[in-house]
Coordinates of C-alpha atoms in Angstrom, one line a residue:
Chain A
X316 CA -5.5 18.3 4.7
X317 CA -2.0 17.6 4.1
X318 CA -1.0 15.4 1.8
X319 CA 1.4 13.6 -0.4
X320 CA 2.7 14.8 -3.3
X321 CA 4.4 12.7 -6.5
X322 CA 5.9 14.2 -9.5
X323 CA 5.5 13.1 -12.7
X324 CA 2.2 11.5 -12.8
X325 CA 3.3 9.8 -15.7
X326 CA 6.8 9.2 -17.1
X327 CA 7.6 7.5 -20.5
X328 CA 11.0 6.4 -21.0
X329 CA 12.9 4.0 -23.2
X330 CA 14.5 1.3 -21.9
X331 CA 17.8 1.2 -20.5
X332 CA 17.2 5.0 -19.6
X333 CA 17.7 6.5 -15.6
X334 CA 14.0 7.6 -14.2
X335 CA 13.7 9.2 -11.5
X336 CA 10.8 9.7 -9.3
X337 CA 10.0 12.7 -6.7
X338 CA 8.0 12.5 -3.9
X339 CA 7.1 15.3 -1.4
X340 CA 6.0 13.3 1.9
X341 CA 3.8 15.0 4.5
X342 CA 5.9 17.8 6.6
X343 CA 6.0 16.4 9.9
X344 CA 6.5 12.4 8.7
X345 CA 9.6 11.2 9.8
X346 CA 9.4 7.5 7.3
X347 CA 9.2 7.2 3.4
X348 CA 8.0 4.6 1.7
X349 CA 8.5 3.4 -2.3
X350 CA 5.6 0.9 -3.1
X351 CA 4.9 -0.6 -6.6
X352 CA 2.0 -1.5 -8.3
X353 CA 1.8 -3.2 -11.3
X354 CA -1.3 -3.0 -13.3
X355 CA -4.0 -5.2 -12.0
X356 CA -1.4 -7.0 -9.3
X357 CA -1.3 -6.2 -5.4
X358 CA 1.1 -3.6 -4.0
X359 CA 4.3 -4.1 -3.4
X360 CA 6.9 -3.3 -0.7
X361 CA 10.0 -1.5 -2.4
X362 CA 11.8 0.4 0.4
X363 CA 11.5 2.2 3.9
X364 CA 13.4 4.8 5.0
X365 CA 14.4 6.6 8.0
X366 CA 17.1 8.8 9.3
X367 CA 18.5 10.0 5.6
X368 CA 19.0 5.6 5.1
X369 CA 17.0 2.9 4.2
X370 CA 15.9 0.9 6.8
X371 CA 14.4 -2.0 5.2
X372 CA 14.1 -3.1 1.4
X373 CA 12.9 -5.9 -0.3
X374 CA 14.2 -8.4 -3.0
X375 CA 12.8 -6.6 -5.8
X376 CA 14.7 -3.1 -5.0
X377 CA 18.0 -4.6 -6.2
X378 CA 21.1 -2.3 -7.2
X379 CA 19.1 -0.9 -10.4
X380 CA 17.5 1.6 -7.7
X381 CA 17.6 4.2 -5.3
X382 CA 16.6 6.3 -2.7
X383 CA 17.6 10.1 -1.9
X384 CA 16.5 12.3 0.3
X385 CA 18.7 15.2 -1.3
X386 CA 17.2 18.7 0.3
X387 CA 14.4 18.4 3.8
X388 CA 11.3 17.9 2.0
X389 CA 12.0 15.7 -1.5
X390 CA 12.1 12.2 -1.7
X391 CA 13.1 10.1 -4.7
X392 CA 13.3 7.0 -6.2
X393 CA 15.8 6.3 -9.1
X394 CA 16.0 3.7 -11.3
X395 CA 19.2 3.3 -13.0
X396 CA 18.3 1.9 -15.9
X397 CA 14.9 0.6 -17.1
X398 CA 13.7 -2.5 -17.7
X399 CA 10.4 -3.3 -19.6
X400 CA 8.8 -5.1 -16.4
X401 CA 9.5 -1.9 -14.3
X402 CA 6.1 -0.3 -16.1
X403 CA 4.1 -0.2 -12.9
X404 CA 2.7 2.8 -10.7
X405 CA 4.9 3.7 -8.4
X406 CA 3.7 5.1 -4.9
X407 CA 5.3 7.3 -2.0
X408 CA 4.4 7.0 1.3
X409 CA 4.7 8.7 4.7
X410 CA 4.0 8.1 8.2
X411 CA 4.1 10.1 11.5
X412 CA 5.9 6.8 13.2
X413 CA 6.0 3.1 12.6
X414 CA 4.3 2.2 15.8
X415 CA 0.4 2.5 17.1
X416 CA 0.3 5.6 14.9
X417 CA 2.3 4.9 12.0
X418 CA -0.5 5.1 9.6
X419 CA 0.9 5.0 6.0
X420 CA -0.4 8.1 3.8
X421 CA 0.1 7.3 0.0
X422 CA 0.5 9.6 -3.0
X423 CA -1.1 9.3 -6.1
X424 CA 1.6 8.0 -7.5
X425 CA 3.6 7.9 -10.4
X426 CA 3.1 5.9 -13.4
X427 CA 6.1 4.2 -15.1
X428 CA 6.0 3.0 -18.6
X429 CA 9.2 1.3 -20.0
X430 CA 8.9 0.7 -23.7
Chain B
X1324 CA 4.8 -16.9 4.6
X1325 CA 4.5 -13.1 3.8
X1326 CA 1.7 -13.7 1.3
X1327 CA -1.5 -12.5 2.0
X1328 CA -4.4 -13.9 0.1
X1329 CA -7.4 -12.2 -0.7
X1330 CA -11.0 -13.3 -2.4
X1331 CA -13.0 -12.7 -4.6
X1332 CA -10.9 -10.5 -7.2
X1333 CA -13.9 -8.9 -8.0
X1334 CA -17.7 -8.6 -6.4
X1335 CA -20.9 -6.8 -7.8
X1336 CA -23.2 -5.6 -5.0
X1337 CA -26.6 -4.4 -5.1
X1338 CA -27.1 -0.7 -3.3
X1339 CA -28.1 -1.6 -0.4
X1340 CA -26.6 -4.9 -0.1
X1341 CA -23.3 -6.2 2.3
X1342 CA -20.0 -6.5 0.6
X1343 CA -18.1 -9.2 2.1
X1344 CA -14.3 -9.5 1.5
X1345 CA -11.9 -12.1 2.6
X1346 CA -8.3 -12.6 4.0
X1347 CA -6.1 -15.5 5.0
X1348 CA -3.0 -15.2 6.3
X1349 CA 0.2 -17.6 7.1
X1350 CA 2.8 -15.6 8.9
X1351 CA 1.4 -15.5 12.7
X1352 CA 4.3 -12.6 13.4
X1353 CA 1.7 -10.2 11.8
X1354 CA 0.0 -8.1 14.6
X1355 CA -1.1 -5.1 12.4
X1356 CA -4.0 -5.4 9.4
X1357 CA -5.2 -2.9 8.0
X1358 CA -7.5 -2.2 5.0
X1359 CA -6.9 0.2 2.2
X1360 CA -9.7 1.6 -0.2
X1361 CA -8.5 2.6 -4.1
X1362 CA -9.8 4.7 -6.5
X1363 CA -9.3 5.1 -10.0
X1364 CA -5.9 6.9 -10.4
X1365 CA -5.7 7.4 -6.8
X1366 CA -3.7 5.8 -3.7
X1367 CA -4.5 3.7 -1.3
X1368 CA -6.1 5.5 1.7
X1369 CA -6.4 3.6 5.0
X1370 CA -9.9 3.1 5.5
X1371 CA -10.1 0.9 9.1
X1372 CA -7.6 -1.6 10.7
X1373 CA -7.5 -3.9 13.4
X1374 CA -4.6 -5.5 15.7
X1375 CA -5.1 -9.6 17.0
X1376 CA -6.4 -8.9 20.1
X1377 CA -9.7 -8.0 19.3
X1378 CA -12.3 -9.9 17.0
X1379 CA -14.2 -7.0 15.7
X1380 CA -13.8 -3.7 14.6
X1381 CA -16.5 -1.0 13.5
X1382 CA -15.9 2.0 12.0
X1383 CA -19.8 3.3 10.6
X1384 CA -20.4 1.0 8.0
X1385 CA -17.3 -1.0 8.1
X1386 CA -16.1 -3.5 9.9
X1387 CA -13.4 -6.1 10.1
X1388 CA -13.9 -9.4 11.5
X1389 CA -10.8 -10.9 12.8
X1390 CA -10.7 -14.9 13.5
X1391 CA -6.9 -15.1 15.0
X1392 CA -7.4 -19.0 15.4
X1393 CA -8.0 -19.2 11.8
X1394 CA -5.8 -16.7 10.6
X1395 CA -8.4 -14.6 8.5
X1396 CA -9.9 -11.4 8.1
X1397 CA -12.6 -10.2 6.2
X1398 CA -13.9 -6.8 5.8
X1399 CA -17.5 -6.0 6.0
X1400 CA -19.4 -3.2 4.2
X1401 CA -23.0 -2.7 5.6
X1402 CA -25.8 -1.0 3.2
X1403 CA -23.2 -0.5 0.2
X1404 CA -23.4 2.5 -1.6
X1405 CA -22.4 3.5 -5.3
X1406 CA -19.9 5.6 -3.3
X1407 CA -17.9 2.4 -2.1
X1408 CA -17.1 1.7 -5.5
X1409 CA -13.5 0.9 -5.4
X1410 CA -10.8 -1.5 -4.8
X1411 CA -10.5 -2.8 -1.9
X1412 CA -6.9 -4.0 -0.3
X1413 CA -6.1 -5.9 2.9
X1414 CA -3.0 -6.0 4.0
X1415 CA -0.8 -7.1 6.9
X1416 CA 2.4 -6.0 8.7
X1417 CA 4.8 -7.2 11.4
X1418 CA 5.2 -4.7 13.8
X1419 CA 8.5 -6.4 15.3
X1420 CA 12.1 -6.7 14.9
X1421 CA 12.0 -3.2 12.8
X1422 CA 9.9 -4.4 10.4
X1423 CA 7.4 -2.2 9.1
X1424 CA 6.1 -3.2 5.3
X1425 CA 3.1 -3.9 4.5
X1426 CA 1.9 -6.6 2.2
X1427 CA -0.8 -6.5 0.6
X1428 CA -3.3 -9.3 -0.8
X1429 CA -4.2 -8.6 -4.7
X1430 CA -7.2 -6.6 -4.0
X1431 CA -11.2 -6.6 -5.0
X1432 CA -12.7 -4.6 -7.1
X1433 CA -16.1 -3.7 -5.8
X1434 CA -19.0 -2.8 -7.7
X1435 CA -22.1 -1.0 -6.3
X1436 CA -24.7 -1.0 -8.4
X1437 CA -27.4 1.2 -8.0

């Protein structure tokens, strides 16, 4: 079953550093999603893109990050420069379309710790 | 209102037994909710959803009651097995104007105990 794929599964970094995340969405998906979890809170909406842009981000994605889609099958997530409360798990997502059948498929994500 | 509120944070149910978990919702654009099973140290995987324009949906031993009127949702899990044992995530999503994130409640961790 195809599926998708996040690398690292966890990342340590001091703060202030540049992360970045990599995500390989499902082959045929056109949009990618960047979700957040922080531990024991809800998921949250980072970014959706569509077209090699973002098409809709939320307040929390502010200039500190980023989204790439640098070759036809990676998709990252940078984060400029780390800040403690950006420990969280970070997931990708994918989906066929955004309509009827634009079921979200999520990685396993990426865990984030900022010390 | 994009928040999506969700009860209890955490349930213990006999094998056997029905797991009951609620939603409420403000934002009446919402026309898509879904529900999203965890597992440790996995991702979310959709699990069943429904759209306002029906009141029930079942999917073997789930289903999601949907009271548009009262804006709530609630998932239902018949004869709950130590298999379910997961958290549990409803979510919601306005399908509209190009809109297409999901937001999620803060989720239920569900214990079945055998």
């Amino acid at each position: 079953e195809p599926e998708v794929t996040q690398t690292p599964s966890h990342q340590v970094t001091q703060m202030g550093q540049e992360v970045i995340l990599r995500c390989v969405p499902i082959s045929n998906h056109l949009y990618f999603y960047w979700y957040r979890q922080i531990l024991g809170q809800k998921v949250e909406f980072l970014v959706s893109f569509y077209n090699n842009e973002i098409s809709e981000k939320s307040e929390i994605f502010d200039d500190q990050f980023s989204v790439e889609r640098p070759d036809g099958s990676n998709f990252t997530l940078k984060i400029r420069s780390t800040k403690l409360e950006d420990s969280a798990m970070y997931f990708c997502a994918s989906s066929v379309d955004r309509g009827e059948t634009g079921e979200l498929f999520f990685g396993e994500g990426s865990r984030l710790t900022v010390l | 209102q994009q928040q999506v509120k969700q009860s209890p944070q955490s349930l213990i149910v006999q094998k056997g037994g029905i797991s009951i978990i609620n939603c409420a919702y403000e934002n009446t654009a919402f026309d898509y909710f879904p529900w999203y099973q965890q597992f440790p140290g996995k991702g979310p995987a959709l699990l069943i959803a429904i759209r306002p324009d029906v009141s029930e949906k079942k999917e073997g031993r789930f289903t999601i009651s949907f009271n548009k009127s009262a804006k709530q949702f609630s998932l239902h899990i018949m004869d709950s097995q130590p298999g379910d044992s997961a958290t549990y995530f409803c979510a919601a999503r306005v399908s509209g104007a190009g809109s297409y994130q999901l937001t999620f409640g803060k989720g239920t961790k569900l214990s079945v105990i055998p």
